[in-house]
CSV table of C-alpha atoms in Angstrom, one decimal:
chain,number,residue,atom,x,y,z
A,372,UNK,CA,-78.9,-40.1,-14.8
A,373,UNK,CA,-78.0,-38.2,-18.1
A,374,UNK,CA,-75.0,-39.7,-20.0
A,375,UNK,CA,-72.7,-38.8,-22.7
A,376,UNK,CA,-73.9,-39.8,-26.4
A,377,UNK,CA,-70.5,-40.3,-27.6
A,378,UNK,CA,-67.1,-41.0,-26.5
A,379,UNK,CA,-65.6,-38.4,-28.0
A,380,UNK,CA,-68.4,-35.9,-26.3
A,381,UNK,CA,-67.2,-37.4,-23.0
A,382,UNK,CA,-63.4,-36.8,-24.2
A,383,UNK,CA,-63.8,-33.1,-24.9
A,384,UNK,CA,-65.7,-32.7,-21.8
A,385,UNK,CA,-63.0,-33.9,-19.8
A,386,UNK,CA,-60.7,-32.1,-21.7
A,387,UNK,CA,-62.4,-28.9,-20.8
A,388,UNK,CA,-62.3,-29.2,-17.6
A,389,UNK,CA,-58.5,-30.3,-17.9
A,390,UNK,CA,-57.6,-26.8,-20.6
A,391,UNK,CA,-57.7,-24.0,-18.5
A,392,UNK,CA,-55.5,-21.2,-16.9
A,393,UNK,CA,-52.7,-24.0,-16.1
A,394,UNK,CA,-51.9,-24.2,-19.7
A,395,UNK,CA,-52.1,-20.8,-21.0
A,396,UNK,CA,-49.8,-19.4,-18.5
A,397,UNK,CA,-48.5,-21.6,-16.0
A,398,UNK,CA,-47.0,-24.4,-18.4
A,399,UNK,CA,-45.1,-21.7,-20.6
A,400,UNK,CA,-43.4,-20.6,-17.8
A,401,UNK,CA,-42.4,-22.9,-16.5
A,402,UNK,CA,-40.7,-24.4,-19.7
A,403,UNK,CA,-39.3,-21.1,-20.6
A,404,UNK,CA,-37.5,-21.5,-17.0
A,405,UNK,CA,-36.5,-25.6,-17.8
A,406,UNK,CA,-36.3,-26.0,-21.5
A,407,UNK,CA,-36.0,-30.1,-23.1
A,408,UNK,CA,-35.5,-31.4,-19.6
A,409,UNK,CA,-38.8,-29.9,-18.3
A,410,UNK,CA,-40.5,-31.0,-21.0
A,411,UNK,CA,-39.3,-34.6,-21.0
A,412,UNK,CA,-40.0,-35.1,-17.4
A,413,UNK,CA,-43.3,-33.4,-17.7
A,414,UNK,CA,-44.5,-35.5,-20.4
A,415,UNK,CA,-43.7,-38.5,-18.5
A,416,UNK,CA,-45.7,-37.2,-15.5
A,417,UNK,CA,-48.6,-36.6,-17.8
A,418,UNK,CA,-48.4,-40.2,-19.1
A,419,UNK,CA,-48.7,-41.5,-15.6
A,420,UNK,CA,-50.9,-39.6,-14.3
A,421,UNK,CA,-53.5,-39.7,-17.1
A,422,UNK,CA,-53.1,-43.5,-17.3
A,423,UNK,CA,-54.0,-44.3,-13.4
A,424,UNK,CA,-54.6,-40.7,-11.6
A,425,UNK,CA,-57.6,-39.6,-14.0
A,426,UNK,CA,-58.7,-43.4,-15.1
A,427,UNK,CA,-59.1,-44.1,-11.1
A,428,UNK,CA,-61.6,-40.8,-11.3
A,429,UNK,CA,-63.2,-41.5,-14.4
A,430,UNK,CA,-63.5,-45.3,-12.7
A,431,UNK,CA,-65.0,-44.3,-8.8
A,432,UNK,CA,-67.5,-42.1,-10.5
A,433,UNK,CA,-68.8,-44.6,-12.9
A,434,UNK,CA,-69.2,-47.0,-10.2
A,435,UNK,CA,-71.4,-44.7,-8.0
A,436,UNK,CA,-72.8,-43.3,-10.4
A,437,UNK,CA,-72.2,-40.1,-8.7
A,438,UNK,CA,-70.0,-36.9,-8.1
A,439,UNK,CA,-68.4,-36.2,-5.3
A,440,UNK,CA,-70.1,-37.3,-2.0
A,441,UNK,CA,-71.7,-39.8,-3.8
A,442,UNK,CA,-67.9,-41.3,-5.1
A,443,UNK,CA,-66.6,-40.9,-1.7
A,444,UNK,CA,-69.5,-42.7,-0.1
A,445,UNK,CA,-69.8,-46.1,-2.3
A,446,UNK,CA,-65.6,-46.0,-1.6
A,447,UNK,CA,-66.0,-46.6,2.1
A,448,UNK,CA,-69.1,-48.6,1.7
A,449,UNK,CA,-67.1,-50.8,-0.6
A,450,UNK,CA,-65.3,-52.2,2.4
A,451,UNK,CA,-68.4,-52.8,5.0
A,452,UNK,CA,-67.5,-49.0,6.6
A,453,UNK,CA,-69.7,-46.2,7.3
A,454,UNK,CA,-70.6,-44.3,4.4
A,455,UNK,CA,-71.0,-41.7,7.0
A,456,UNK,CA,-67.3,-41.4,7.0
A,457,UNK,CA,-66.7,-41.5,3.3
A,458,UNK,CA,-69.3,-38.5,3.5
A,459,UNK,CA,-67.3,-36.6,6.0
A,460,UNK,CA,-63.8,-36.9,4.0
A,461,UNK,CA,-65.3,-35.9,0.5
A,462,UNK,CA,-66.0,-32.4,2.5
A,463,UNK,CA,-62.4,-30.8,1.8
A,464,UNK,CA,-62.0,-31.7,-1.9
A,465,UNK,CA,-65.6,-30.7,-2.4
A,466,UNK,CA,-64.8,-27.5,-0.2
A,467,UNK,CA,-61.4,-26.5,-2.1
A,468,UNK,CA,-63.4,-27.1,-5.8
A,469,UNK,CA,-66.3,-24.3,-4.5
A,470,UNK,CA,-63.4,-22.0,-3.6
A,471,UNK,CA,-61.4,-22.2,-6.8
A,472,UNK,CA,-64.5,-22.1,-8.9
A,473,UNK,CA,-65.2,-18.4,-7.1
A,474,UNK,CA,-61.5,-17.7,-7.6
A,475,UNK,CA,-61.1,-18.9,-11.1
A,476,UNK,CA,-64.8,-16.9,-12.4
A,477,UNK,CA,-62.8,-13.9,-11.7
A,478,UNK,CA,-59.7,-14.5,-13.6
A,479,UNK,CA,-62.6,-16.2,-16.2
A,480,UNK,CA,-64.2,-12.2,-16.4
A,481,UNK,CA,-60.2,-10.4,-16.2
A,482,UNK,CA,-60.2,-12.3,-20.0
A,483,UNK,CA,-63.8,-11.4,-20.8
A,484,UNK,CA,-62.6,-7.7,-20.3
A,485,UNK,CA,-59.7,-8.4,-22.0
A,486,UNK,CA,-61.9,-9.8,-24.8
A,487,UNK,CA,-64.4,-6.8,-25.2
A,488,UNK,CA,-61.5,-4.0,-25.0
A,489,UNK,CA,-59.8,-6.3,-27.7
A,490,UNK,CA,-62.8,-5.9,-30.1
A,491,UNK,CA,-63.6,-2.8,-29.5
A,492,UNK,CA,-60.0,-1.6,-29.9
A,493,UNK,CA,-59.4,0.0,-26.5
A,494,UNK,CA,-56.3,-2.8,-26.0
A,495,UNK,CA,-54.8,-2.0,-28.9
A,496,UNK,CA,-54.5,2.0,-28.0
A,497,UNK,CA,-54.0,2.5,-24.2
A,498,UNK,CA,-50.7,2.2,-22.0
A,499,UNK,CA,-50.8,-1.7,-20.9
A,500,UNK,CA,-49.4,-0.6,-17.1
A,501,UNK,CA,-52.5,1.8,-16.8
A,502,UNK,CA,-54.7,-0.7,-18.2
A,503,UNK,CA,-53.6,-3.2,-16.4
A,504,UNK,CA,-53.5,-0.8,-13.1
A,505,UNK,CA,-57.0,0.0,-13.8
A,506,UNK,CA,-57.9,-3.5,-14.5
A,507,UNK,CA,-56.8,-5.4,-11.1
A,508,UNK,CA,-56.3,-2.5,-8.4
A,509,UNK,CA,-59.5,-1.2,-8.7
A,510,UNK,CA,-62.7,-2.7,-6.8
A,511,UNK,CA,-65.4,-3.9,-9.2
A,512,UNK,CA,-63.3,-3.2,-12.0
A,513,UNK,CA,-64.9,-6.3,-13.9
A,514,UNK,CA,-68.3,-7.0,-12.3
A,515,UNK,CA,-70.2,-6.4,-15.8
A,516,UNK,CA,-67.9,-9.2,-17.3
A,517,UNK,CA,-68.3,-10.9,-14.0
A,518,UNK,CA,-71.7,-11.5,-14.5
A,519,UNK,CA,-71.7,-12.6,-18.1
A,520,UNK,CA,-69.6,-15.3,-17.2
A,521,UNK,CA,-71.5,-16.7,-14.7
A,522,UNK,CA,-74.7,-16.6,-16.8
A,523,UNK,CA,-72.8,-18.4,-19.4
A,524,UNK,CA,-72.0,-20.5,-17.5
A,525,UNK,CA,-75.0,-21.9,-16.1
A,526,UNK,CA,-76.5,-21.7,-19.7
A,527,UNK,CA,-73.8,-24.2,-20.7
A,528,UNK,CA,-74.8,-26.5,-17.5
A,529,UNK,CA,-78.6,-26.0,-17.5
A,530,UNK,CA,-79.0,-29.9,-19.7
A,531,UNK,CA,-76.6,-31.5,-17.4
A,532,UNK,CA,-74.6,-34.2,-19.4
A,533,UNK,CA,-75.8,-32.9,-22.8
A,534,UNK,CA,-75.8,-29.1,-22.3
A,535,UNK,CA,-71.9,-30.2,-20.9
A,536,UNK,CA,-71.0,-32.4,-24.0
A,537,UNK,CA,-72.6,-29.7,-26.7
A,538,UNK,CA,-71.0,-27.0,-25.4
A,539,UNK,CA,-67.8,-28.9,-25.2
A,540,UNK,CA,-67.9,-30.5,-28.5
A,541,UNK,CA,-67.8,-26.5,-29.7
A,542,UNK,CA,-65.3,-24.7,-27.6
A,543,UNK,CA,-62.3,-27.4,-27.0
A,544,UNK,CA,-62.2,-28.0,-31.3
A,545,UNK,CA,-62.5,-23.7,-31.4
A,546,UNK,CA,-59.9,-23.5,-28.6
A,547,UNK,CA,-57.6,-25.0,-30.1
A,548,UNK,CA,-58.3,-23.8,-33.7
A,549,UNK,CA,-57.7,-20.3,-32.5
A,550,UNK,CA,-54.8,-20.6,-31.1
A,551,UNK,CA,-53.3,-22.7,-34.1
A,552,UNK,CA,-53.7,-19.6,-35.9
A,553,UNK,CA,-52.2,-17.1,-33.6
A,554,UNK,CA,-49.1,-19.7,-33.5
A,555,UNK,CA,-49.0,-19.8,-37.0
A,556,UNK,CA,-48.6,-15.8,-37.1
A,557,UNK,CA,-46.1,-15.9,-34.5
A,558,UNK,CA,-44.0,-18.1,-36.7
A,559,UNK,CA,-43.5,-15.8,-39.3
A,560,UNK,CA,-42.2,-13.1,-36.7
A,561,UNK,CA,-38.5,-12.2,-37.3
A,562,UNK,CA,-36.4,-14.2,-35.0
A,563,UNK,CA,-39.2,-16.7,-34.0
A,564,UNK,CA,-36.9,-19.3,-34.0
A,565,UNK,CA,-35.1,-18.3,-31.7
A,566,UNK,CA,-37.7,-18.2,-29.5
A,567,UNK,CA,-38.1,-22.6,-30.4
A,568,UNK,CA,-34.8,-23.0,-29.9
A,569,UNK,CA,-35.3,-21.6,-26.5
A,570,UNK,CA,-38.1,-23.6,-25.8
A,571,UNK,CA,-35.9,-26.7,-26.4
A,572,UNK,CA,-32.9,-25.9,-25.2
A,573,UNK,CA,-31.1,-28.4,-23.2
A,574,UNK,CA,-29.9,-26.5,-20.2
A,575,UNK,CA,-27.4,-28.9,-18.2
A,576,UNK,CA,-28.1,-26.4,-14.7
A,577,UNK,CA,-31.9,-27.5,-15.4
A,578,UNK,CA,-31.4,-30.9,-14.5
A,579,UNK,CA,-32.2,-31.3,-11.1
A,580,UNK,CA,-34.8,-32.1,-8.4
A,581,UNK,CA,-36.6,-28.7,-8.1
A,582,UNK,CA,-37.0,-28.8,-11.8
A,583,UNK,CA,-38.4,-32.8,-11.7
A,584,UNK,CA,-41.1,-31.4,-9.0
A,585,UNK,CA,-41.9,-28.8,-10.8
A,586,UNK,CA,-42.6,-30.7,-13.9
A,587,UNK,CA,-44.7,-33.2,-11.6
A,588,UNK,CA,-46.8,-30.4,-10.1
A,589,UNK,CA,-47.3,-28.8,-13.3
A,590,UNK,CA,-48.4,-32.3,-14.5
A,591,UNK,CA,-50.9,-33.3,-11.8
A,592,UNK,CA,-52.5,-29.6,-11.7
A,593,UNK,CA,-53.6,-29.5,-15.9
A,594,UNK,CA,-55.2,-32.8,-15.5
A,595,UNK,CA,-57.2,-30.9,-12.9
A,596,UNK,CA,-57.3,-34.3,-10.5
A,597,UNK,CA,-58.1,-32.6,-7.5
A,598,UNK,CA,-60.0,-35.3,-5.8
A,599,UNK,CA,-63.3,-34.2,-6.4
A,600,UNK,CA,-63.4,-32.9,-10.0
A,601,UNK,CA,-63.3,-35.6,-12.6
A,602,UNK,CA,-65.5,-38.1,-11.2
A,603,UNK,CA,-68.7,-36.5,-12.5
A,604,UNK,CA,-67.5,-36.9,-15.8
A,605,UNK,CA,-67.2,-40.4,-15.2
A,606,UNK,CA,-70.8,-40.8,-13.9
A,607,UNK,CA,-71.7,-39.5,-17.1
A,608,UNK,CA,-69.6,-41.8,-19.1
A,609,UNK,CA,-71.4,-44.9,-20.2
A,610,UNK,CA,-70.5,-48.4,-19.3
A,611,UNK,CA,-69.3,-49.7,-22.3
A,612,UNK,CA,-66.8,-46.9,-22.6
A,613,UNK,CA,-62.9,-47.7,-22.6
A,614,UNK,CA,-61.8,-45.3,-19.3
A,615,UNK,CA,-58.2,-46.1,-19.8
A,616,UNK,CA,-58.0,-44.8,-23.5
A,617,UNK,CA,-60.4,-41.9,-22.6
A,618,UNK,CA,-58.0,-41.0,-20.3
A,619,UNK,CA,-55.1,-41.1,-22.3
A,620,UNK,CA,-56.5,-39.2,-25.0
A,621,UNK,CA,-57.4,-36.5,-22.3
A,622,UNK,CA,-54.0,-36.5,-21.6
A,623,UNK,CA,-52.9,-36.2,-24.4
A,624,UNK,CA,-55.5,-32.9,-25.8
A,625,UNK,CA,-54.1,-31.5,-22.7
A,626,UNK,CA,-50.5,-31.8,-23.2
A,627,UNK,CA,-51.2,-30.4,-27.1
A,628,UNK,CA,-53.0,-27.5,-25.6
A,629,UNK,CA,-50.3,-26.7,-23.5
A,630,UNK,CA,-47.9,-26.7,-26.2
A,631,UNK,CA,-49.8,-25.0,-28.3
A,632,UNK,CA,-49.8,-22.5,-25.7
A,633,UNK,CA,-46.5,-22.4,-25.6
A,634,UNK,CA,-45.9,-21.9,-29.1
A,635,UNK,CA,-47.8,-18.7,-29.0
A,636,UNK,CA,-46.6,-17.2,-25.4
A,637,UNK,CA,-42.4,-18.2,-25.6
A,638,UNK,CA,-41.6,-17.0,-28.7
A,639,UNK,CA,-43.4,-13.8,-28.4
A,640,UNK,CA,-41.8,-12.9,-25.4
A,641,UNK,CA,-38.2,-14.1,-27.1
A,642,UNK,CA,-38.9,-11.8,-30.2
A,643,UNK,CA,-39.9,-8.3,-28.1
A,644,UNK,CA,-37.1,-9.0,-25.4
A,645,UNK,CA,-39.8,-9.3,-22.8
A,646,UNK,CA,-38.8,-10.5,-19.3
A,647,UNK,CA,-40.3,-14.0,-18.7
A,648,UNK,CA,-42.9,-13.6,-16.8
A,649,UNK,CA,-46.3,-16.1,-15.3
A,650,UNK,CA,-49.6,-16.1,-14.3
A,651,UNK,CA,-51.4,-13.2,-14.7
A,652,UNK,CA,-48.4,-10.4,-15.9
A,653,UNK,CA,-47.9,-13.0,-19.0
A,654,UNK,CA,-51.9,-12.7,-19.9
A,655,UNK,CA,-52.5,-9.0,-19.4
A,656,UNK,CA,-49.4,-7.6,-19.4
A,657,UNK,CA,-46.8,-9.3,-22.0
A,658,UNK,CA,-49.2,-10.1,-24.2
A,659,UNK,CA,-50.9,-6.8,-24.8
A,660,UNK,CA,-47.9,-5.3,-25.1
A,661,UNK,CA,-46.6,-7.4,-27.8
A,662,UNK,CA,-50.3,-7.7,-29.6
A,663,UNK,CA,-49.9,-4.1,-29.7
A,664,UNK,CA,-46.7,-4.3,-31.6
A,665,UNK,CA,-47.5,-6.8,-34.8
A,666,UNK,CA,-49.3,-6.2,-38.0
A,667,UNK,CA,-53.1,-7.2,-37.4
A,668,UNK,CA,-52.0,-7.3,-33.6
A,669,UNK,CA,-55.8,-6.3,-33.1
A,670,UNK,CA,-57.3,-9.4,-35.0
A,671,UNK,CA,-54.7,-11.6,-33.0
A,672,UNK,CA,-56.2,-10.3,-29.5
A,673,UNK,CA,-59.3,-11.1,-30.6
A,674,UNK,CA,-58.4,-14.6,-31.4
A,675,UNK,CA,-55.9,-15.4,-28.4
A,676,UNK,CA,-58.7,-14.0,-25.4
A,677,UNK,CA,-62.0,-15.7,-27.3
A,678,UNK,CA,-59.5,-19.1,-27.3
A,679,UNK,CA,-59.0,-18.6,-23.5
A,680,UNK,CA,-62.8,-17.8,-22.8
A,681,UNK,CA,-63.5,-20.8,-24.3
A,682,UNK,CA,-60.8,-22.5,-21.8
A,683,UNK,CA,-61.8,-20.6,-19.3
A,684,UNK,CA,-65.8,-21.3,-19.4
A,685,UNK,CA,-65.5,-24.8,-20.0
A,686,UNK,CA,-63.3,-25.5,-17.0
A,687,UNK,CA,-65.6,-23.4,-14.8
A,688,UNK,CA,-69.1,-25.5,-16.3
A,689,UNK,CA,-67.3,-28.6,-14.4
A,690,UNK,CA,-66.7,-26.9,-12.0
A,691,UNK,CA,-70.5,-25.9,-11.4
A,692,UNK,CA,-71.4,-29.3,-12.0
A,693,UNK,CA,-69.7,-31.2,-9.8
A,694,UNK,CA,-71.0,-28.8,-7.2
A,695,UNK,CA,-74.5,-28.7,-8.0
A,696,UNK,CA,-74.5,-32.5,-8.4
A,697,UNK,CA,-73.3,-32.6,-4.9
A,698,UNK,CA,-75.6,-30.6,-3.3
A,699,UNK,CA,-78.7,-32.3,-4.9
A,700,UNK,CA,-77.1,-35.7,-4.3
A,701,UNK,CA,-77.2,-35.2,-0.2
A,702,UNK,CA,-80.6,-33.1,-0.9
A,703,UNK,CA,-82.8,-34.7,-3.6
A,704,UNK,CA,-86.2,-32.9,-3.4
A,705,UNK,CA,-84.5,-29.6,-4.2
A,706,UNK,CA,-85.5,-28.2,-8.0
A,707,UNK,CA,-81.8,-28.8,-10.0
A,708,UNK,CA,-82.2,-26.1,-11.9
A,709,UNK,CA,-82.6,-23.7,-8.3
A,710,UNK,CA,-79.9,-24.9,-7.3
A,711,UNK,CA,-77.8,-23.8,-10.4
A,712,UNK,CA,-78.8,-20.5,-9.9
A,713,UNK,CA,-78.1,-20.1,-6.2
A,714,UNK,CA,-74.9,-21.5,-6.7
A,715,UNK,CA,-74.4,-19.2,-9.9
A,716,UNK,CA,-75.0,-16.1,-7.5
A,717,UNK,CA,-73.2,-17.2,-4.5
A,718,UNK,CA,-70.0,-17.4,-6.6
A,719,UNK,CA,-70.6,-13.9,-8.4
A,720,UNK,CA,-71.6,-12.1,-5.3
A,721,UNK,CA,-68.7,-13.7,-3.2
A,722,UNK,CA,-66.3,-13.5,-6.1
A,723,UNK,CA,-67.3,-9.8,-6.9
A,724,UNK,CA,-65.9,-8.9,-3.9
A,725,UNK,CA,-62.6,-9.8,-4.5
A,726,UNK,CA,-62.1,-9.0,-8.1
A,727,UNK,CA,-58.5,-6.4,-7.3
A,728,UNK,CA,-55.7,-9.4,-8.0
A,729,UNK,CA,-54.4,-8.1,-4.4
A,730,UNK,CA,-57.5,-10.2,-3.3
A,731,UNK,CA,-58.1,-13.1,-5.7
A,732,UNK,CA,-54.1,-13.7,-6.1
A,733,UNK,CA,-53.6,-15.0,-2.5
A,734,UNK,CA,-56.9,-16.3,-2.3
A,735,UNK,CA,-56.2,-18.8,-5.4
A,736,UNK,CA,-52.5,-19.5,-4.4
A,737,UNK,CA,-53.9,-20.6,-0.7
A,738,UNK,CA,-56.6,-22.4,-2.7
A,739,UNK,CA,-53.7,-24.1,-5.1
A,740,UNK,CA,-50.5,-24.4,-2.7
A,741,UNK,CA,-52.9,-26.0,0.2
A,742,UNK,CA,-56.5,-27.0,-0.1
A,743,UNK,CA,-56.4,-28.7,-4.4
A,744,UNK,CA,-53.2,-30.7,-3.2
A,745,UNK,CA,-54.3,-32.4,-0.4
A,746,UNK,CA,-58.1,-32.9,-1.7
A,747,UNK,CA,-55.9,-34.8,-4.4
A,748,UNK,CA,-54.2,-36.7,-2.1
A,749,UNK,CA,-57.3,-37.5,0.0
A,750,UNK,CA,-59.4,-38.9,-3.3
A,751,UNK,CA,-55.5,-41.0,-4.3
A,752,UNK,CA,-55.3,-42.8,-0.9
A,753,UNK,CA,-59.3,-43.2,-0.6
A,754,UNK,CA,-59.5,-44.7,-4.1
A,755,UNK,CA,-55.9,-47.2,-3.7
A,756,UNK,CA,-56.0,-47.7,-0.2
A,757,UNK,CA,-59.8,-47.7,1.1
A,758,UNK,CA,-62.1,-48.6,-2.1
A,759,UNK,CA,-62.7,-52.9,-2.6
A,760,UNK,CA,-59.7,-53.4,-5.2
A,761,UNK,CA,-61.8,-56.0,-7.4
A,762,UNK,CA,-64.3,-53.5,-7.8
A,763,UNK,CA,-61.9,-51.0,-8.9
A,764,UNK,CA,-60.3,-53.4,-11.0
A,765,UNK,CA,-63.5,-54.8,-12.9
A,766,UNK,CA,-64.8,-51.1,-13.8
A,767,UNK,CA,-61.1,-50.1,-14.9
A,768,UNK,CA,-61.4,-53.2,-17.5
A,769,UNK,CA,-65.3,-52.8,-18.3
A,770,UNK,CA,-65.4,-51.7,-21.8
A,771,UNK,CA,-62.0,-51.8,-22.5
A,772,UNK,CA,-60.0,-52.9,-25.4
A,773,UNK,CA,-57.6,-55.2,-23.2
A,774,UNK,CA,-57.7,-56.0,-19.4
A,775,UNK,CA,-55.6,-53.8,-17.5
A,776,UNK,CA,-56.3,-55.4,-13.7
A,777,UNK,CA,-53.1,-56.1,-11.2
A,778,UNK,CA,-50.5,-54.0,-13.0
A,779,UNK,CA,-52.2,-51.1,-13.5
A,780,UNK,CA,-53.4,-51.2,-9.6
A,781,UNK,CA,-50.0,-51.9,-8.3
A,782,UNK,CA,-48.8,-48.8,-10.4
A,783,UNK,CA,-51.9,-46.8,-8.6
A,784,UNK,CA,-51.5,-47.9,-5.3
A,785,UNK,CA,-47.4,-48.6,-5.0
A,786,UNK,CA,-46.5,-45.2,-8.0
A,787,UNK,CA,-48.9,-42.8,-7.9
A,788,UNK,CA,-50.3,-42.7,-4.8
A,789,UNK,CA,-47.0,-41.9,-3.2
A,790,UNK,CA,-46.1,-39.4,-5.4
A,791,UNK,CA,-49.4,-37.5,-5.0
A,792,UNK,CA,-48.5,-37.2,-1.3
A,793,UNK,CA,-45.1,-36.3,-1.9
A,794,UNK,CA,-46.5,-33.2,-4.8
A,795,UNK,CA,-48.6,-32.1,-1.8
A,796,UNK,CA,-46.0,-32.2,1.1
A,797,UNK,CA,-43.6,-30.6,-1.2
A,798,UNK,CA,-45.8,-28.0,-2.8
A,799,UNK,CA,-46.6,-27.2,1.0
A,800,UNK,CA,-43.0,-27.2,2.2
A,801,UNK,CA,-41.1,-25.1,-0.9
């Protein structure tokens, strides 16, 4: 099996797949709404999930050597049961990872559109609310950009591990170059300030237990540990490799590129008097409105919709992999590259159908309120609760600057595993 070449290859890799539409618009939201208190918790989250929820990941997949059936499989098989079973389980986290990579190549080709019409000026000239309009109530309205994505994407996963770590060693340092710059334009805005000010406010009404689980949720979803995602990059990852500090430094990329983030969207809508909004009326709505309405706004689209391709397309190359790896794990004889390409198509020509956000929006909340969360949950309790704890254990401190062993399980198993059931029942419930 391929590997990474370097650890930092690995890092960025996994930080791609972590950087995607949870950072650009779901974490400034949500800390426009909460201000210091969300942030504090959130950070905190991050911490502990990073340190056991993506280590375990990283950790299972090394072991099998293997994505997702294969991770599942060596878990059971670990304790003398069927790998049968194992195989059986790894279904819905496999299943909910196929869906959201249909759902998210849509929202992936909404920014490519954005992207285009930024360079060719169109953004910078029409009405936002027709654009917009004409963007996401009208079917097909983005096939063209559909497509590009897709073939982009399977370009960046044609080499496997290297094709992953090459393209990933480009766009995750350009990512977050871009959107430096954008920030730094933002701060000299008048009355940017008070749009930081907002940011870290410390809003006594804030501190309460819808505001901790939100932080939480927030949290577990921009690691992307879903229960089925991160283990291929761990399969990749060679053995001499340090998983705990991999992980925290993917932890901590991520948590930069959601501030970042943050720094560009919160202050922008603080300085036009825009109404706080998420998801996709913060991307293609706000925004163009207030691009529109700075000095070299044009130049700044540019910049701000190529950073989130880069997002975008490196989260979706994960995506593809773990799901093509899957397939040709069960099915060995069939051509890799084949595969690729079916997969490639099924997405586009399922996702093509469904590209008015009246269609996709649903599709991905189902896809995120339901299917992610309990995947998650199922890969928590298989890895704490099923998986032979010595082998666990031994691959956690393989490679590693200092051995980790009993504390760091009991935080797994007694910490984190509970509260990844209690982010899906309540994600579920409210």
């Amino acid at each position: 099996m391929n590997k990474f070449n370097s650890r930092l290859g690995f890092i960025l890799t996994a930080v791609g797949s972590a950087v995607g539409m949870a950072n650009v618009w779901g974490f400034p939201y949500k800390l426009q709404e909460g201000g210091l208190f969300f942030l504090l918790v959130y950070i905190f989250f991050i911490g502990l999930f990073s340190y056991v929820g993506l280590s375990s990941e990283f950790a299972i997949g090394r072991i099998a050597e293997a994505g997702t059936i294969g991770s599942y499989e060596n878990a059971f098989e670990s304790k003398g049961k069927s790998p049968k079973l194992g195989r059986a389980i790894s279904i819905l986290p496999l299943i909910g990872l196929i869906l959201l990579t249909i759902g998210y190549a849509v929202v992936v080709a909404y920014i490519f559109r954005a992207l285009v019409d930024s360079i060719t000026g169109t953004l910078m000239s029409v009405d936002v609310g027709s654009w917009y309009k004409d963007l996401s109530e009208r079917d097909f309205s983005v096939w063209p950009y559909h497509l590009c994505v897709i073939i982009l994407t399977l370009i960046n996963c044609l080499g496997s591990a290297k094709t992953l770590e090459k393209s990933s060693k480009f766009m995750m340092p350009a990512f977050f170059i871009l959107f430096v710059v954008i920030a730094i334009k933002i701060i000299s805005l008048p009355n940017a300030m008070d749009g930081y000010r907002y940011m870290f406010r410390i809003d006594r009404s804030m501190i309460s237990i819808g505001n901790v689980v939100s932080a939480m949720g927030q949290a577990f979803f921009s690691l992307s540990i879903t229960g089925s995602a991160m283990m291929i990059c761990g399969a990749y990852l060679h053995k001499d490799e340090d998983i705990i500090y991999s992980s925290k430094m993917t932890g901590l990329l991520d948590t930069i590129a959601a501030m970042v983030a943050a720094f560009v969207m919160i202050p922008s809508v603080v300085v036009f008097s825009m109404d706080q909004a998420g998801g996709p009326g913060l991307l293609f709505q706000v925004l163009p409105t207030i691009l529109q309405n700075i000095e070299g706004g044009r130049f700044f689209s540019i910049i701000l919709y190529l950073a989130v391709l880069f997002a975008g397309i490196s989260s979706l190359q994960i995506m593809f992999e773990v799901v093509v790896e899957s397939v040709t794990y069960v099915f060995k004889k069939l051509d890799r590259k084949i595969v690729l390409i079916a997969i490639g198509a099924l997405v586009f020509l399922v996702g093509m159908n469904m590209e008015k956000v009246s269609q996709w929006g649903p599709f991905m909340d189902i896809i995120s309120i339901y299917i992610i969360p309990i995947g998650a949950m199922i890969g928590a309790i298989t890895w704490f609760y099923v998986l032979d704890k010595k082998t666990l254990i031994s691959e956690i401190d393989l490679g590693s600057f200092r051995k980790y062993g009993q504390g760091w399980y009991r935080i797994g198993k007694y910490l984190y595993t509970p509260l990844v059931i209690v982010i899906c029942l309540l994600t579920i419930i409210m």
